[in-house]
C-alpha positions as a Markdown table, in Angstrom:
| # | Residue | x | y | z |
|---|---|---|---|---|
| 1 | Unk | 19.8 | 234.2 | 38.5 |
| 2 | Unk | 20.4 | 234.6 | 34.6 |
| 3 | Unk | 19.6 | 232.2 | 32.3 |
| 4 | Unk | 22.9 | 230.8 | 30.8 |
| 5 | Unk | 23.4 | 230.2 | 27.5 |
| 6 | Unk | 22.4 | 227.1 | 27.0 |
| 7 | Unk | 19.0 | 227.8 | 28.3 |
| 8 | Unk | 18.7 | 230.4 | 26.4 |
| 9 | Unk | 19.1 | 228.6 | 23.1 |
| 10 | Unk | 17.1 | 226.2 | 24.4 |
| 11 | Unk | 13.9 | 228.6 | 24.6 |
| 12 | Unk | 14.8 | 229.9 | 21.2 |
| 13 | Unk | 14.6 | 226.8 | 19.6 |
| 14 | Unk | 11.1 | 225.9 | 21.3 |
| 15 | Unk | 10.2 | 229.2 | 20.2 |
| 16 | Unk | 11.0 | 228.5 | 16.7 |
| 17 | Unk | 9.1 | 225.4 | 16.7 |
| 18 | Unk | 5.7 | 226.6 | 18.4 |
| 19 | Unk | 5.4 | 228.8 | 15.5 |
| 20 | Unk | 4.0 | 225.6 | 13.4 |
| 21 | Unk | 1.0 | 224.7 | 15.7 |
| 22 | Unk | 0.4 | 228.3 | 15.5 |
| 23 | Unk | 0.1 | 228.6 | 12.1 |
| 24 | Unk | -2.1 | 225.4 | 12.2 |
| 25 | Unk | -4.6 | 226.8 | 14.7 |
| 26 | Unk | -4.7 | 229.9 | 12.5 |
| 27 | Unk | -5.1 | 228.2 | 9.2 |
| 28 | Unk | -7.7 | 225.3 | 10.7 |
| 29 | Unk | -9.7 | 228.2 | 12.0 |
| 30 | Unk | -9.9 | 230.0 | 9.0 |
| 31 | Unk | -10.5 | 226.9 | 7.0 |
| 32 | Unk | -12.9 | 225.6 | 8.9 |
| 33 | Unk | -14.7 | 228.2 | 10.0 |
| 34 | Unk | -14.5 | 229.8 | 6.8 |
| 35 | Unk | -16.4 | 226.9 | 5.0 |
| 36 | Unk | -18.9 | 225.3 | 8.2 |
| 37 | Unk | -19.7 | 227.9 | 10.1 |
| 38 | Unk | -22.6 | 229.4 | 8.1 |
| 39 | Unk | -23.9 | 227.1 | 5.8 |
| 40 | Unk | -26.5 | 229.1 | 3.3 |
| 41 | Unk | -27.8 | 227.9 | -0.2 |
| 42 | Unk | -27.1 | 230.0 | -3.2 |
| 43 | Unk | -27.9 | 228.5 | -7.2 |
| 44 | Unk | -29.4 | 224.9 | -5.5 |
| 45 | Unk | -30.4 | 223.4 | -8.7 |
| 46 | Unk | -34.1 | 222.0 | -7.7 |
| 47 | Unk | -37.4 | 221.5 | -10.3 |
| 48 | Unk | -40.9 | 221.8 | -10.2 |
| 49 | Unk | -42.6 | 219.2 | -12.0 |
| 50 | Unk | -45.6 | 219.8 | -14.2 |
| 51 | Unk | -46.5 | 222.4 | -16.9 |
| 52 | Unk | -49.0 | 225.1 | -17.1 |
| 53 | Unk | -49.6 | 228.5 | -15.6 |
| 54 | Unk | -49.8 | 227.4 | -12.0 |
| 55 | Unk | -46.2 | 225.5 | -12.1 |
| 56 | Unk | -44.5 | 228.8 | -13.9 |
| 57 | Unk | -46.0 | 230.9 | -11.1 |
| 58 | Unk | -44.9 | 228.5 | -8.5 |
| 59 | Unk | -41.7 | 228.4 | -10.0 |
| 60 | Unk | -40.9 | 231.9 | -10.4 |
| 61 | Unk | -42.1 | 232.7 | -7.3 |
| 62 | Unk | -39.5 | 230.3 | -5.4 |
| 63 | Unk | -37.3 | 231.9 | -7.5 |
| 64 | Unk | -37.9 | 235.5 | -6.7 |
| 65 | Unk | -38.4 | 234.8 | -3.0 |
| 66 | Unk | -34.8 | 232.7 | -3.2 |
| 67 | Unk | -32.8 | 235.9 | -3.9 |
| 68 | Unk | -30.2 | 234.2 | -5.6 |
| 69 | Unk | -30.3 | 230.4 | -3.1 |
| 70 | Unk | -32.2 | 228.7 | -5.4 |
| 71 | Unk | -31.8 | 227.8 | -9.1 |
| 72 | Unk | -35.5 | 226.7 | -9.7 |
| 73 | Unk | -36.7 | 224.8 | -13.2 |
| 74 | Unk | -39.4 | 223.3 | -14.3 |
| 75 | Unk | -39.6 | 220.0 | -15.8 |
| 76 | Unk | -42.5 | 218.2 | -17.9 |
| 77 | Unk | -42.7 | 214.7 | -15.7 |
| 78 | Unk | -41.6 | 213.0 | -12.5 |
| 79 | Unk | -39.4 | 210.4 | -14.7 |
| 80 | Unk | -37.5 | 213.8 | -16.0 |
| 81 | Unk | -37.3 | 214.7 | -12.3 |
| 82 | Unk | -36.0 | 211.3 | -11.0 |
| 83 | Unk | -33.1 | 211.5 | -14.2 |
| 84 | Unk | -32.0 | 214.6 | -12.9 |
| 85 | Unk | -31.7 | 213.4 | -9.7 |
| 86 | Unk | -29.8 | 210.4 | -10.4 |
| 87 | Unk | -27.6 | 212.1 | -12.4 |
| 88 | Unk | -26.5 | 215.0 | -9.7 |
| 89 | Unk | -28.1 | 218.4 | -11.8 |
| 90 | Unk | -31.0 | 218.8 | -9.0 |
| 91 | Unk | -30.9 | 218.4 | -5.2 |
| 92 | Unk | -34.8 | 218.4 | -5.2 |
| 93 | Unk | -37.9 | 218.0 | -7.0 |
| 94 | Unk | -41.2 | 219.2 | -5.8 |
| 95 | Unk | -44.8 | 217.2 | -7.3 |
| 96 | Unk | -47.7 | 219.8 | -6.5 |
| 97 | Unk | -50.6 | 218.1 | -5.1 |
| 98 | Unk | -53.3 | 217.1 | -7.0 |
| 99 | Unk | -56.9 | 215.8 | -6.7 |
| 100 | Unk | -56.8 | 213.0 | -4.0 |
| 101 | Unk | -52.7 | 213.4 | -4.2 |
| 102 | Unk | -50.8 | 215.5 | -1.5 |
| 103 | Unk | -47.4 | 217.1 | -2.5 |
| 104 | Unk | -44.3 | 214.8 | -3.3 |
| 105 | Unk | -40.4 | 215.9 | -2.7 |
| 106 | Unk | -38.2 | 213.5 | -5.0 |
| 107 | Unk | -34.3 | 214.2 | -3.3 |
| 108 | Unk | -31.2 | 211.7 | -3.6 |
| 109 | Unk | -29.8 | 211.9 | -0.2 |
| 110 | Unk | -26.8 | 209.9 | -0.9 |
| 111 | Unk | -25.7 | 212.8 | -3.6 |
| 112 | Unk | -25.7 | 214.7 | -0.3 |
| 113 | Unk | -27.7 | 214.5 | 3.1 |
| 114 | Unk | -27.6 | 218.0 | 3.7 |
| 115 | Unk | -28.5 | 219.2 | 0.5 |
| 116 | Unk | -31.4 | 217.4 | 0.5 |
| 117 | Unk | -32.4 | 218.7 | 4.4 |
| 118 | Unk | -32.0 | 222.3 | 3.0 |
| 119 | Unk | -34.3 | 221.3 | -0.1 |
| 120 | Unk | -36.8 | 219.6 | 2.4 |
| 121 | Unk | -37.0 | 222.9 | 4.9 |
| 122 | Unk | -37.7 | 225.1 | 1.7 |
| 123 | Unk | -40.5 | 222.9 | 0.4 |
| 124 | Unk | -42.0 | 221.8 | 3.5 |
| 125 | Unk | -42.8 | 225.5 | 3.9 |
| 126 | Unk | -44.5 | 225.5 | 0.6 |
| 127 | Unk | -46.6 | 222.6 | 1.0 |
| 128 | Unk | -47.7 | 224.2 | 4.5 |
| 129 | Unk | -49.2 | 227.1 | 2.6 |
| 130 | Unk | -51.0 | 224.7 | 1.0 |
| 131 | Unk | -52.3 | 223.0 | 4.0 |
| 132 | Unk | -51.0 | 219.9 | 3.0 |
| 133 | Unk | -48.5 | 217.2 | 4.5 |
| 134 | Unk | -45.1 | 217.0 | 2.5 |
| 135 | Unk | -44.4 | 213.3 | 1.2 |
| 136 | Unk | -40.9 | 212.6 | 0.7 |
| 137 | Unk | -39.2 | 210.2 | -1.6 |
| 138 | Unk | -35.9 | 209.4 | -1.4 |
| 139 | Unk | -34.7 | 208.1 | -4.9 |
| 140 | Unk | -31.0 | 207.4 | -4.0 |
| 141 | Unk | -30.8 | 206.5 | 0.0 |
| 142 | Unk | -27.5 | 205.6 | 1.1 |
| 143 | Unk | -26.7 | 202.5 | 2.6 |
| 144 | Unk | -28.2 | 201.3 | 5.8 |
| 145 | Unk | -24.7 | 201.4 | 7.6 |
| 146 | Unk | -24.1 | 205.1 | 6.7 |
| 147 | Unk | -27.7 | 206.8 | 8.0 |
| 148 | Unk | -26.2 | 210.4 | 7.9 |
| 149 | Unk | -24.6 | 209.9 | 4.1 |
| 150 | Unk | -21.3 | 211.5 | 6.0 |
| 151 | Unk | -19.6 | 208.0 | 6.5 |
| 152 | Unk | -17.2 | 208.8 | 3.6 |
| 153 | Unk | -16.4 | 211.8 | 4.7 |
| 154 | Unk | -14.8 | 210.1 | 8.1 |
| 155 | Unk | -13.3 | 207.5 | 5.3 |
| 156 | Unk | -11.4 | 210.3 | 3.6 |
| 157 | Unk | -10.5 | 212.1 | 7.0 |
| 158 | Unk | -8.7 | 208.3 | 7.8 |
| 159 | Unk | -7.4 | 208.0 | 4.9 |
| 160 | Unk | -5.9 | 211.4 | 4.4 |
| 161 | Unk | -4.5 | 211.1 | 8.0 |
| 162 | Unk | -2.9 | 207.6 | 7.4 |
| 163 | Unk | -1.2 | 209.3 | 4.1 |
| 164 | Unk | 0.1 | 212.6 | 5.2 |
| 165 | Unk | 1.2 | 211.5 | 8.5 |
| 166 | Unk | 3.3 | 208.6 | 6.8 |
| 167 | Unk | 5.2 | 210.7 | 5.0 |
| 168 | Unk | 7.1 | 213.0 | 8.1 |
| 169 | Unk | 8.0 | 209.6 | 8.9 |
| 170 | Unk | 9.7 | 208.4 | 5.3 |
| 171 | Unk | 10.9 | 212.3 | 5.0 |
| 172 | Unk | 12.5 | 211.9 | 8.4 |
| 173 | Unk | 13.9 | 209.0 | 9.4 |
| 174 | Unk | 14.2 | 207.8 | 5.7 |
| 175 | Unk | 15.7 | 210.9 | 4.9 |
| 176 | Unk | 19.0 | 209.2 | 4.3 |
| 177 | Unk | 17.7 | 206.6 | 1.9 |
| 178 | Unk | 17.7 | 207.0 | -1.9 |
| 179 | Unk | 14.5 | 208.7 | -3.2 |
| 180 | Unk | 13.9 | 205.6 | -5.4 |
| 181 | Unk | 13.4 | 203.6 | -1.9 |
| 182 | Unk | 11.3 | 206.4 | 0.1 |
| 183 | Unk | 9.2 | 206.6 | -3.5 |
| 184 | Unk | 9.1 | 202.6 | -3.0 |
| 185 | Unk | 7.6 | 203.0 | 0.9 |
| 186 | Unk | 5.2 | 205.8 | -0.3 |
| 187 | Unk | 3.7 | 203.4 | -3.0 |
| 188 | Unk | 3.7 | 200.4 | 0.0 |
| 189 | Unk | 1.8 | 202.5 | 2.9 |
| 190 | Unk | -0.6 | 203.9 | 0.5 |
| 191 | Unk | -1.4 | 200.4 | -0.5 |
| 192 | Unk | -2.0 | 199.4 | 3.5 |
| 193 | Unk | -3.8 | 202.7 | 4.0 |
| 194 | Unk | -6.1 | 201.7 | 1.4 |
| 195 | Unk | -6.3 | 198.4 | 2.5 |
| 196 | Unk | -7.2 | 199.4 | 6.1 |
| 197 | Unk | -10.0 | 202.1 | 4.5 |
| 198 | Unk | -11.6 | 199.2 | 2.4 |
| 199 | Unk | -12.2 | 197.3 | 5.7 |
| 200 | Unk | -13.6 | 200.0 | 7.2 |
| 201 | Unk | -16.0 | 201.1 | 4.8 |
| 202 | Unk | -17.1 | 197.3 | 4.0 |
| 203 | Unk | -16.8 | 194.6 | 6.9 |
| 204 | Unk | -16.3 | 196.6 | 9.8 |
| 205 | Unk | -18.7 | 199.6 | 9.3 |
| 206 | Unk | -21.0 | 199.1 | 6.3 |
| 207 | Unk | -20.1 | 202.3 | 5.0 |
| 208 | Unk | -21.5 | 201.0 | 1.5 |
| 209 | Unk | -23.6 | 197.6 | 0.5 |
| 210 | Unk | -22.1 | 197.0 | -2.5 |
| 211 | Unk | -18.9 | 197.9 | -4.9 |
| 212 | Unk | -16.3 | 197.8 | -2.4 |
| 213 | Unk | -13.5 | 197.3 | -4.6 |
| 214 | Unk | -14.1 | 200.3 | -6.8 |
| 215 | Unk | -13.5 | 202.1 | -3.3 |
| 216 | Unk | -10.5 | 200.4 | -2.4 |
| 217 | Unk | -9.0 | 201.2 | -6.2 |
| 218 | Unk | -10.2 | 204.9 | -5.3 |
| 219 | Unk | -8.2 | 204.7 | -1.8 |
| 220 | Unk | -5.1 | 203.7 | -2.9 |
| 221 | Unk | -5.1 | 206.5 | -5.7 |
| 222 | Unk | -6.2 | 209.1 | -3.1 |
| 223 | Unk | -3.6 | 208.1 | -1.1 |
| 224 | Unk | -0.6 | 207.6 | -3.3 |
| 225 | Unk | -1.1 | 210.8 | -4.5 |
| 226 | Unk | -1.0 | 212.4 | -1.0 |
| 227 | Unk | 2.4 | 210.2 | 0.0 |
| 228 | Unk | 4.1 | 210.8 | -3.4 |
| 229 | Unk | 3.7 | 214.8 | -2.9 |
| 230 | Unk | 4.5 | 215.0 | 0.4 |
| 231 | Unk | 7.8 | 212.7 | 0.0 |
| 232 | Unk | 8.5 | 215.2 | -2.7 |
| 233 | Unk | 7.8 | 218.1 | -0.8 |
| 234 | Unk | 10.2 | 216.9 | 2.0 |
| 235 | Unk | 13.3 | 217.9 | -0.1 |
| 236 | Unk | 12.6 | 221.5 | -0.2 |
| 237 | Unk | 10.4 | 222.1 | 2.5 |
| 238 | Unk | 12.3 | 220.2 | 5.5 |
| 239 | Unk | 10.6 | 220.3 | 8.8 |
| 240 | Unk | 7.5 | 222.6 | 7.3 |
| 241 | Unk | 6.2 | 219.6 | 5.3 |
| 242 | Unk | 4.0 | 218.5 | 7.9 |
| 243 | Unk | 2.5 | 222.5 | 7.5 |
| 244 | Unk | 2.7 | 222.3 | 3.8 |
| 245 | Unk | 0.8 | 218.9 | 3.5 |
| 246 | Unk | -2.0 | 220.1 | 6.4 |
| 247 | Unk | -2.3 | 222.7 | 4.3 |
| 248 | Unk | -3.0 | 220.7 | 0.9 |
| 249 | Unk | -4.9 | 217.7 | 2.4 |
| 250 | Unk | -6.8 | 219.0 | 5.4 |
| 251 | Unk | -7.4 | 223.0 | 5.5 |
| 252 | Unk | -8.2 | 223.0 | 1.8 |
| 253 | Unk | -9.2 | 219.4 | 1.3 |
| 254 | Unk | -11.6 | 218.3 | 4.1 |
| 255 | Unk | -13.8 | 221.7 | 3.6 |
| 256 | Unk | -14.1 | 221.2 | -0.5 |
| 257 | Unk | -14.9 | 217.9 | -0.5 |
| 258 | Unk | -18.4 | 217.9 | 0.0 |
| 259 | Unk | -18.3 | 215.7 | 2.4 |
| 260 | Unk | -20.2 | 217.7 | 5.0 |
| 261 | Unk | -21.7 | 220.5 | 2.3 |
| 262 | Unk | -21.8 | 220.5 | -1.2 |
| 263 | Unk | -20.5 | 223.4 | -3.0 |
| 264 | Unk | -24.2 | 225.0 | -3.3 |
| 265 | Unk | -24.1 | 225.5 | 0.6 |
| 266 | Unk | -20.5 | 226.9 | 1.1 |
| 267 | Unk | -18.8 | 230.4 | 0.1 |
| 268 | Unk | -17.6 | 230.6 | -3.2 |
| 269 | Unk | -13.7 | 229.8 | -2.6 |
| 270 | Unk | -14.2 | 226.4 | -1.4 |
| 271 | Unk | -16.8 | 225.7 | -4.0 |
| 272 | Unk | -14.4 | 226.5 | -6.5 |
| 273 | Unk | -11.7 | 224.3 | -5.1 |
| 274 | Unk | -14.4 | 221.3 | -5.1 |
| 275 | Unk | -14.1 | 220.9 | -9.0 |
| 276 | Unk | -10.8 | 220.2 | -8.9 |
| 277 | Unk | -8.9 | 219.2 | -5.3 |
| 278 | Unk | -8.3 | 215.7 | -4.5 |
| 279 | Unk | -10.8 | 215.0 | -1.8 |
| 280 | Unk | -13.6 | 216.1 | -4.0 |
| 281 | Unk | -12.8 | 213.4 | -6.6 |
| 282 | Unk | -12.5 | 211.0 | -4.0 |
| 283 | Unk | -15.9 | 211.6 | -2.3 |
| 284 | Unk | -17.7 | 212.5 | -5.5 |
| 285 | Unk | -15.8 | 209.3 | -7.3 |
| 286 | Unk | -17.2 | 206.7 | -4.2 |
| 287 | Unk | -20.9 | 208.4 | -4.8 |
| 288 | Unk | -20.9 | 207.9 | -8.1 |
| 289 | Unk | -19.5 | 204.6 | -8.0 |
| 290 | Unk | -21.6 | 203.2 | -5.1 |
| 291 | Unk | -24.8 | 205.0 | -5.6 |
| 292 | Unk | -25.3 | 206.6 | -8.9 |
| 293 | Unk | -24.4 | 203.7 | -11.7 |
| 294 | Unk | -20.7 | 205.5 | -12.1 |
| 295 | Unk | -21.9 | 208.7 | -13.4 |
| 296 | Unk | -19.2 | 211.6 | -13.3 |
| 297 | Unk | -17.1 | 208.5 | -11.9 |
| 298 | Unk | -14.8 | 209.4 | -14.9 |
| 299 | Unk | -14.0 | 212.8 | -14.4 |
| 300 | Unk | -13.7 | 212.3 | -10.6 |
| 301 | Unk | -11.2 | 209.2 | -11.6 |
| 302 | Unk | -9.5 | 211.8 | -13.5 |
| 303 | Unk | -8.9 | 214.2 | -10.9 |
| 304 | Unk | -7.6 | 211.8 | -8.6 |
| 305 | Unk | -5.2 | 210.4 | -11.5 |
| 306 | Unk | -3.9 | 214.1 | -12.1 |
| 307 | Unk | -2.8 | 214.6 | -8.6 |
| 308 | Unk | -1.1 | 211.1 | -8.7 |
| 309 | Unk | 0.7 | 212.1 | -11.5 |
| 310 | Unk | 1.7 | 215.6 | -9.8 |
| 311 | Unk | 2.9 | 213.3 | -7.0 |
| 312 | Unk | 5.3 | 211.1 | -9.6 |
| 313 | Unk | 6.6 | 214.6 | -11.3 |
| 314 | Unk | 7.7 | 215.5 | -8.1 |
| 315 | Unk | 8.9 | 212.8 | -6.6 |
| 316 | Unk | 11.0 | 212.6 | -9.5 |
| 317 | Unk | 12.1 | 216.4 | -9.6 |
| 318 | Unk | 12.8 | 216.2 | -5.8 |
| 319 | Unk | 15.3 | 213.1 | -6.3 |
| 320 | Unk | 17.0 | 214.7 | -9.6 |
| 321 | Unk | 17.4 | 217.7 | -7.1 |
| 322 | Unk | 19.2 | 215.5 | -4.2 |
| 323 | Unk | 21.3 | 214.0 | -6.8 |
| 324 | Unk | 22.4 | 217.6 | -7.9 |
| 325 | Unk | 23.0 | 218.7 | -4.2 |
| 326 | Unk | 25.7 | 215.6 | -3.8 |
| 327 | Unk | 26.7 | 216.3 | -6.5 |
| 328 | Unk | 27.5 | 220.1 | -6.2 |
| 329 | Unk | 28.6 | 218.9 | -1.9 |
| 330 | Unk | 31.0 | 216.4 | -3.0 |
| 331 | Unk | 33.8 | 218.5 | -3.8 |
| 332 | Unk | 33.4 | 220.3 | -0.9 |
| 333 | Unk | 34.0 | 217.5 | 1.2 |
| 334 | Unk | 37.1 | 215.5 | -0.1 |
| 335 | Unk | 39.8 | 215.5 | 1.6 |
| 336 | Unk | 42.9 | 217.7 | 1.4 |
| 337 | Unk | 45.7 | 215.2 | 2.5 |
| 338 | Unk | 48.3 | 218.2 | 2.1 |
| 339 | Unk | 46.3 | 220.5 | 4.4 |
| 340 | Unk | 43.9 | 218.2 | 6.3 |
| 341 | Unk | 45.6 | 217.2 | 9.7 |
| 342 | Unk | 45.6 | 213.7 | 10.9 |
| 343 | Unk | 42.3 | 213.7 | 13.4 |
| 344 | Unk | 42.9 | 213.2 | 16.7 |
| 345 | Unk | 41.4 | 211.2 | 19.5 |
| 346 | Unk | 39.6 | 214.7 | 20.7 |
| 347 | Unk | 38.2 | 215.3 | 17.0 |
| 348 | Unk | 37.4 | 211.7 | 16.3 |
| 349 | Unk | 33.7 | 212.0 | 17.8 |
| 350 | Unk | 32.6 | 214.9 | 15.6 |
| 351 | Unk | 30.9 | 212.7 | 13.4 |
| 352 | Unk | 28.8 | 210.9 | 15.7 |
| 353 | Unk | 27.4 | 214.3 | 16.9 |
| 354 | Unk | 26.5 | 215.1 | 13.7 |
| 355 | Unk | 24.6 | 211.7 | 13.7 |
| 356 | Unk | 22.9 | 212.9 | 16.9 |
| 357 | Unk | 21.9 | 216.2 | 15.0 |
| 358 | Unk | 20.4 | 214.4 | 12.3 |
| 359 | Unk | 18.6 | 212.3 | 14.0 |
| 360 | Unk | 17.3 | 214.6 | 17.0 |
| 361 | Unk | 16.0 | 216.8 | 13.2 |
| 362 | Unk | 14.2 | 213.9 | 12.7 |
| 363 | Unk | 12.5 | 212.7 | 15.4 |
| 364 | Unk | 11.7 | 216.8 | 16.1 |
| 365 | Unk | 10.0 | 216.6 | 12.2 |
| 366 | Unk | 8.4 | 213.4 | 13.5 |
| 367 | Unk | 6.9 | 214.7 | 17.1 |
| 368 | Unk | 5.6 | 217.9 | 14.8 |
| 369 | Unk | 3.2 | 215.6 | 12.8 |
| 370 | Unk | 1.9 | 214.3 | 16.0 |
| 371 | Unk | 0.0 | 217.8 | 15.9 |
| 372 | Unk | -2.0 | 216.8 | 12.9 |
């Protein structure tokens, strides 16, 4: 028995909607595997502490053997090396051994635990050639509740999911609401999401041991930017909004945030995004605020603010676009009393059918968001 028209139509409908998860699969694979599958250092800044021919020879030897992996410089003393680590302009400082004192490596794991591990691997080999055990000193350790140093990244994931999943609900179920109401819902939801994030970071998991108010403020700014951009995009992308926000705030965002690997361990494309993407602004902003006395915090707040302002501008533009569409559609929908017949009972259910179609579309859009 051949499939009827209803079955064929339903099949085409399902196949059309399966395109979204297929594109998500391809995009996530390209993004995550491209960014994380083979981390290798390049231009990873490290310092050799000391002066004189021996220090210069060691620095030059490491530079040559690294073949672009390391950016080796010399600094005159331990204090200068520590300052560079706390300003995050360096990721490791090697103090060669002297009579009675073995070699020491200074790192700042709060800047990036994976970068600190990469540096430690290099200088463990250097110390081994001198038959000396290597002492590792962490000048900026992470909080006790975040031993891997990656808790901030997973906080970013939670904030992101709460934000862009809300976009599908506000854009789908709330599509009939005026844009100003949707914008207020976005602002309110960003406040709720950021408060949840603050609970995660502080009393629940102790990812940070101080500066929780600043973490909340950065969380709100980050979440509000995503929600406003998503609500604005929905006017133009409709059911493709879920895919759009996933590209912006998952595929390109998580991979360039520096929460797992900093740019010095990633391919150049993701490293370049790190300079201005909102996830990197959040992760590096929280690190600077909590662990590095606010160093570089201003630049990261600026990044988050620009994304927030982009969301405001997009939402306003979308509101104007919707108003123009309503104005254009109004004359076409105006009843013509001279030619329009009086609706018969048989034709009366049409508006209800139209409403059902709109509700179905909104439900389908929110169901696609579950795939996030």
